[in-house]
Amino acid sequence: MSSRSGPLSTLPEKPAPASATLTPALIQPLSTLRRRRLFMLVANLATVALVLAGMVALGAHDGFSLVDGLLLVCALAITPWNSIGFWNAAVGLYLLHGRRRGVEAAAPFLAAPLPEGPITARTAILLTVRNEDPSRALARLKAVKADLDLSSHGGAFDFHVLSDTSRPEIAAAEEALVAAWRAQEGPSRIFYRRRADNAGFKAGNIRSFCTDAGDRYDFMLPLDADSLMGADTILSMVRLMAAYPRLGILQSLVVGLPSRSAFGRIFQFGMRHGMRSYTLGASWWAGDCGPFWGHNAVIRVAPFRDACHLPALPGGPPFGGPVLSHDQVEAVLMRRAGYEVRVLPVESESYEENPPAATDFVGRDLRWCLGNLQYLRLLTVPGLAASLQPMSRFQLVWAILMFVTVPAHPTLLALLPLAAAEAGPAYPAALALALYAGMMAMALLPKLAGVADVLLTSGGVARYGGALRFAASVAVELVFSFLLSAITAMAVTLEMVRLLLGRVRASWRAQARDGHGVDFAHAARAFWPQTVFGLAVLVALLAVQPVLALWAAPVLAGYVLAIPFTMATADPRLGRLCVRLGLCAVPEEFRPSRVQRLLAGESFETRRAA
């Protein structure tokens, strides 16, 4: 089978389901999912309608002007993404603490005990790398192997390093390190392959593996260079895949590893508790059409190879060519082929590392932005949209909304001085403040639900280092998230302008993994537009309506302070202080898992050898 991209029309159509009333893996009644999806549709439409009514009433107080209309459009653009997050988090928190066996309602495959006995399925664990530090990346894969070998099932797993490295000196180091590893532990389960070109990026690398070696395996588990997974989690996921032959992808809930970078640890602290309720709520209604995040997921090889072949999008860059954000496309194609895509919506030993500085974070976000916006063109491929499940189509639209509505944030702020200048003496300030507070609450609920989950869980606060540390960490992270969201909103807006002008070409580059400082010159080059924009809006508000400037301060601060924020959160001294105080620590910082301890030992040996 060719590894080149082909037209979607050649993909096999979805086979007839085993049951007309159950999902393909016989996990859940379809009627249950239909009711849940109808509830979410009604709840979100009601939320959008409420915002619409408020904005119309706000604009109608002295006649609807052009500025009022633009504000209305911005508010409506922002609301759907925030509304979905609000209801996901609200449902997830209810499932966690408002009903018995709520997790099983979202993940019915967890209701029955896991099968026991020997694992007979063969699984390939794939590490995809391109110009990464090879000793750092391989240390993680070695820790995964060591943890699996400590179980009685290690022999069921092989380990493949799939390289797209283009720099000869790094390629030579990769080959030497893998050769030494094979010599130490035996060559039968450790493999290395480097492609001569980077066709299809990471997805093309995995596609080549499937066509060349996929026949030898039932499942594969792709890992990124910063991924780490424990044996217990991997074995549980493989057993679930074996128990449900029509389960095509099982995605784990990925959480952050302890970080020594102030930026990384504050960000992952917020993601850690913010994702639990959100992911559980999303799984409750997405069901069999869940997401795939590209790594830390167990995938059934045969249908992935046969039915998840990515197309080459029509047209040239930036929107044409290879699909960059391949993971969600592969998820919807897997579901199209009659296999379920599910999320394991509970925390386990499934880890990743987060960017260590705002500059790295924004760079990653911009790559995701282009990849997700490609879905606009993907949905126009003849025959594709009609052949997908309705929920799968929504998953693609949902991914588009993540970025396409972002420019509404700075646009709304830019309109505030004009709106203040137009406001008459009878301006309904109470209504405006209520709308502002409501939209803030929607945006913040996933984080607040995560905080509530920790507080309501027995021993939850202790896992984070105690009440004082947790309270201080929550306060720091909330301020941090306000500042960071402003920086990313402007960066994404400018990137979308460049994309529309056709000036950006994506590439698969090595990412910064370790903490590093960011000097003033670098921060200023990256984020001077944020600073200029924030100062301009602030000055205009102070001139027109100083009180409004106070209300807008939490949002404006991120723009005005973008440069010092970037420098401070990347400063190694702040990182060391946070580590010493235990500020924004995740539970594994206090009680490392076995695979983390194995990684620490491997990293020590690597450093000692160097």
PDB file of N, CA and C in Angstrom, residues 190-220:
ATOM      1  N   ILE A 190      13.487  -3.647  19.998  1.00  0.00           N
ATOM      2  CA  ILE A 190      13.841  -2.232  19.866  1.00  0.00           C
ATOM      3  C   ILE A 190      14.235  -1.977  18.417  1.00  0.00           C
ATOM      4  N   PHE A 191      13.609  -0.976  17.790  1.00  0.00           N
ATOM      5  CA  PHE A 191      13.821  -0.722  16.363  1.00  0.00           C
ATOM      6  C   PHE A 191      14.019   0.779  16.123  1.00  0.00           C
ATOM      7  N   TYR A 192      14.771   1.065  15.089  1.00  0.00           N
ATOM      8  CA  TYR A 192      15.013   2.458  14.699  1.00  0.00           C
ATOM      9  C   TYR A 192      14.893   2.563  13.185  1.00  0.00           C
ATOM     10  N   ARG A 193      14.200   3.612  12.738  1.00  0.00           N
ATOM     11  CA  ARG A 193      14.093   3.863  11.295  1.00  0.00           C
ATOM     12  C   ARG A 193      14.032   5.362  11.066  1.00  0.00           C
ATOM     13  N   ARG A 194      14.854   5.834  10.133  1.00  0.00           N
ATOM     14  CA  ARG A 194      14.828   7.258   9.785  1.00  0.00           C
ATOM     15  C   ARG A 194      14.441   7.411   8.330  1.00  0.00           C
ATOM     16  N   ARG A 195      13.443   8.258   8.096  1.00  0.00           N
ATOM     17  CA  ARG A 195      13.007   8.520   6.727  1.00  0.00           C
ATOM     18  C   ARG A 195      13.962   9.486   6.033  1.00  0.00           C
ATOM     19  N   ALA A 196      14.045   9.354   4.739  1.00  0.00           N
ATOM     20  CA  ALA A 196      14.904  10.251   3.977  1.00  0.00           C
ATOM     21  C   ALA A 196      14.277  11.619   3.786  1.00  0.00           C
ATOM     22  N   ASP A 197      12.955  11.684   3.896  1.00  0.00           N
ATOM     23  CA  ASP A 197      12.285  12.977   3.762  1.00  0.00           C
ATOM     24  C   ASP A 197      11.205  13.083   4.830  1.00  0.00           C
ATOM     25  N   ASN A 198      10.589  14.271   4.907  1.00  0.00           N
ATOM     26  CA  ASN A 198       9.621  14.587   5.949  1.00  0.00           C
ATOM     27  C   ASN A 198       8.207  14.638   5.391  1.00  0.00           C
ATOM     28  N   ALA A 199       7.920  13.869   4.340  1.00  0.00           N
ATOM     29  CA  ALA A 199       6.606  13.924   3.684  1.00  0.00           C
ATOM     30  C   ALA A 199       5.504  13.590   4.664  1.00  0.00           C
ATOM     31  N   GLY A 200       4.509  14.478   4.742  1.00  0.00           N
ATOM     32  CA  GLY A 200       3.383  14.241   5.625  1.00  0.00           C
ATOM     33  C   GLY A 200       3.651  14.524   7.082  1.00  0.00           C
ATOM     34  N   PHE A 201       4.845  15.034   7.403  1.00  0.00           N
ATOM     35  CA  PHE A 201       5.193  15.367   8.779  1.00  0.00           C
ATOM     36  C   PHE A 201       5.034  14.137   9.692  1.00  0.00           C
ATOM     37  N   LYS A 202       4.644  14.347  10.939  1.00  0.00           N
ATOM     38  CA  LYS A 202       4.532  13.244  11.893  1.00  0.00           C
ATOM     39  C   LYS A 202       3.530  12.193  11.410  1.00  0.00           C
ATOM     40  N   ALA A 203       2.391  12.651  10.852  1.00  0.00           N
ATOM     41  CA  ALA A 203       1.379  11.698  10.378  1.00  0.00           C
ATOM     42  C   ALA A 203       1.939  10.809   9.273  1.00  0.00           C
ATOM     43  N   GLY A 204       2.764  11.382   8.399  1.00  0.00           N
ATOM     44  CA  GLY A 204       3.374  10.589   7.336  1.00  0.00           C
ATOM     45  C   GLY A 204       4.358   9.571   7.882  1.00  0.00           C
ATOM     46  N   ASN A 205       5.041   9.935   8.949  1.00  0.00           N
ATOM     47  CA  ASN A 205       5.979   9.018   9.593  1.00  0.00           C
ATOM     48  C   ASN A 205       5.245   7.793  10.146  1.00  0.00           C
ATOM     49  N   ILE A 206       4.138   8.046  10.850  1.00  0.00           N
ATOM     50  CA  ILE A 206       3.355   6.943  11.403  1.00  0.00           C
ATOM     51  C   ILE A 206       2.683   6.151  10.290  1.00  0.00           C
ATOM     52  N   ARG A 207       2.245   6.832   9.234  1.00  0.00           N
ATOM     53  CA  ARG A 207       1.666   6.139   8.081  1.00  0.00           C
ATOM     54  C   ARG A 207       2.678   5.172   7.476  1.00  0.00           C
ATOM     55  N   SER A 208       3.925   5.597   7.347  1.00  0.00           N
ATOM     56  CA  SER A 208       4.958   4.719   6.793  1.00  0.00           C
ATOM     57  C   SER A 208       5.168   3.497   7.680  1.00  0.00           C
ATOM     58  N   PHE A 209       5.132   3.704   9.000  1.00  0.00           N
ATOM     59  CA  PHE A 209       5.258   2.560   9.910  1.00  0.00           C
ATOM     60  C   PHE A 209       4.112   1.577   9.694  1.00  0.00           C
ATOM     61  N   CYS A 210       2.885   2.090   9.576  1.00  0.00           N
ATOM     62  CA  CYS A 210       1.719   1.208   9.417  1.00  0.00           C
ATOM     63  C   CYS A 210       1.815   0.378   8.150  1.00  0.00           C
ATOM     64  N   THR A 211       2.275   0.983   7.063  1.00  0.00           N
ATOM     65  CA  THR A 211       2.348   0.240   5.804  1.00  0.00           C
ATOM     66  C   THR A 211       3.537  -0.722   5.783  1.00  0.00           C
ATOM     67  N   ASP A 212       4.608  -0.372   6.483  1.00  0.00           N
ATOM     68  CA  ASP A 212       5.807  -1.212   6.442  1.00  0.00           C
ATOM     69  C   ASP A 212       5.801  -2.326   7.496  1.00  0.00           C
ATOM     70  N   ALA A 213       5.291  -2.011   8.690  1.00  0.00           N
ATOM     71  CA  ALA A 213       5.400  -2.971   9.795  1.00  0.00           C
ATOM     72  C   ALA A 213       4.088  -3.208  10.523  1.00  0.00           C
ATOM     73  N   GLY A 214       3.018  -2.534  10.103  1.00  0.00           N
ATOM     74  CA  GLY A 214       1.760  -2.620  10.838  1.00  0.00           C
ATOM     75  C   GLY A 214       1.173  -4.010  10.923  1.00  0.00           C
ATOM     76  N   ASP A 215       1.456  -4.881   9.951  1.00  0.00           N
ATOM     77  CA  ASP A 215       0.885  -6.237   9.963  1.00  0.00           C
ATOM     78  C   ASP A 215       1.344  -7.043  11.174  1.00  0.00           C
ATOM     79  N   ARG A 216       2.418  -6.626  11.811  1.00  0.00           N
ATOM     80  CA  ARG A 216       2.959  -7.398  12.940  1.00  0.00           C
ATOM     81  C   ARG A 216       2.264  -7.060  14.252  1.00  0.00           C
ATOM     82  N   TYR A 217       1.373  -6.029  14.257  1.00  0.00           N
ATOM     83  CA  TYR A 217       0.832  -5.532  15.517  1.00  0.00           C
ATOM     84  C   TYR A 217      -0.688  -5.383  15.479  1.00  0.00           C
ATOM     85  N   ASP A 218      -1.275  -5.617  16.635  1.00  0.00           N
ATOM     86  CA  ASP A 218      -2.698  -5.348  16.808  1.00  0.00           C
ATOM     87  C   ASP A 218      -2.926  -3.866  17.117  1.00  0.00           C
ATOM     88  N   PHE A 219      -2.078  -3.311  17.967  1.00  0.00           N
ATOM     89  CA  PHE A 219      -2.250  -1.924  18.428  1.00  0.00           C
ATOM     90  C   PHE A 219      -0.930  -1.174  18.304  1.00  0.00           C
ATOM     91  N   MET A 220      -1.052   0.146  18.293  1.00  0.00           N
ATOM     92  CA  MET A 220       0.132   0.995  18.401  1.00  0.00           C
ATOM     93  C   MET A 220      -0.179   2.124  19.382  1.00  0.00           C
TER      94      MET A 220
END
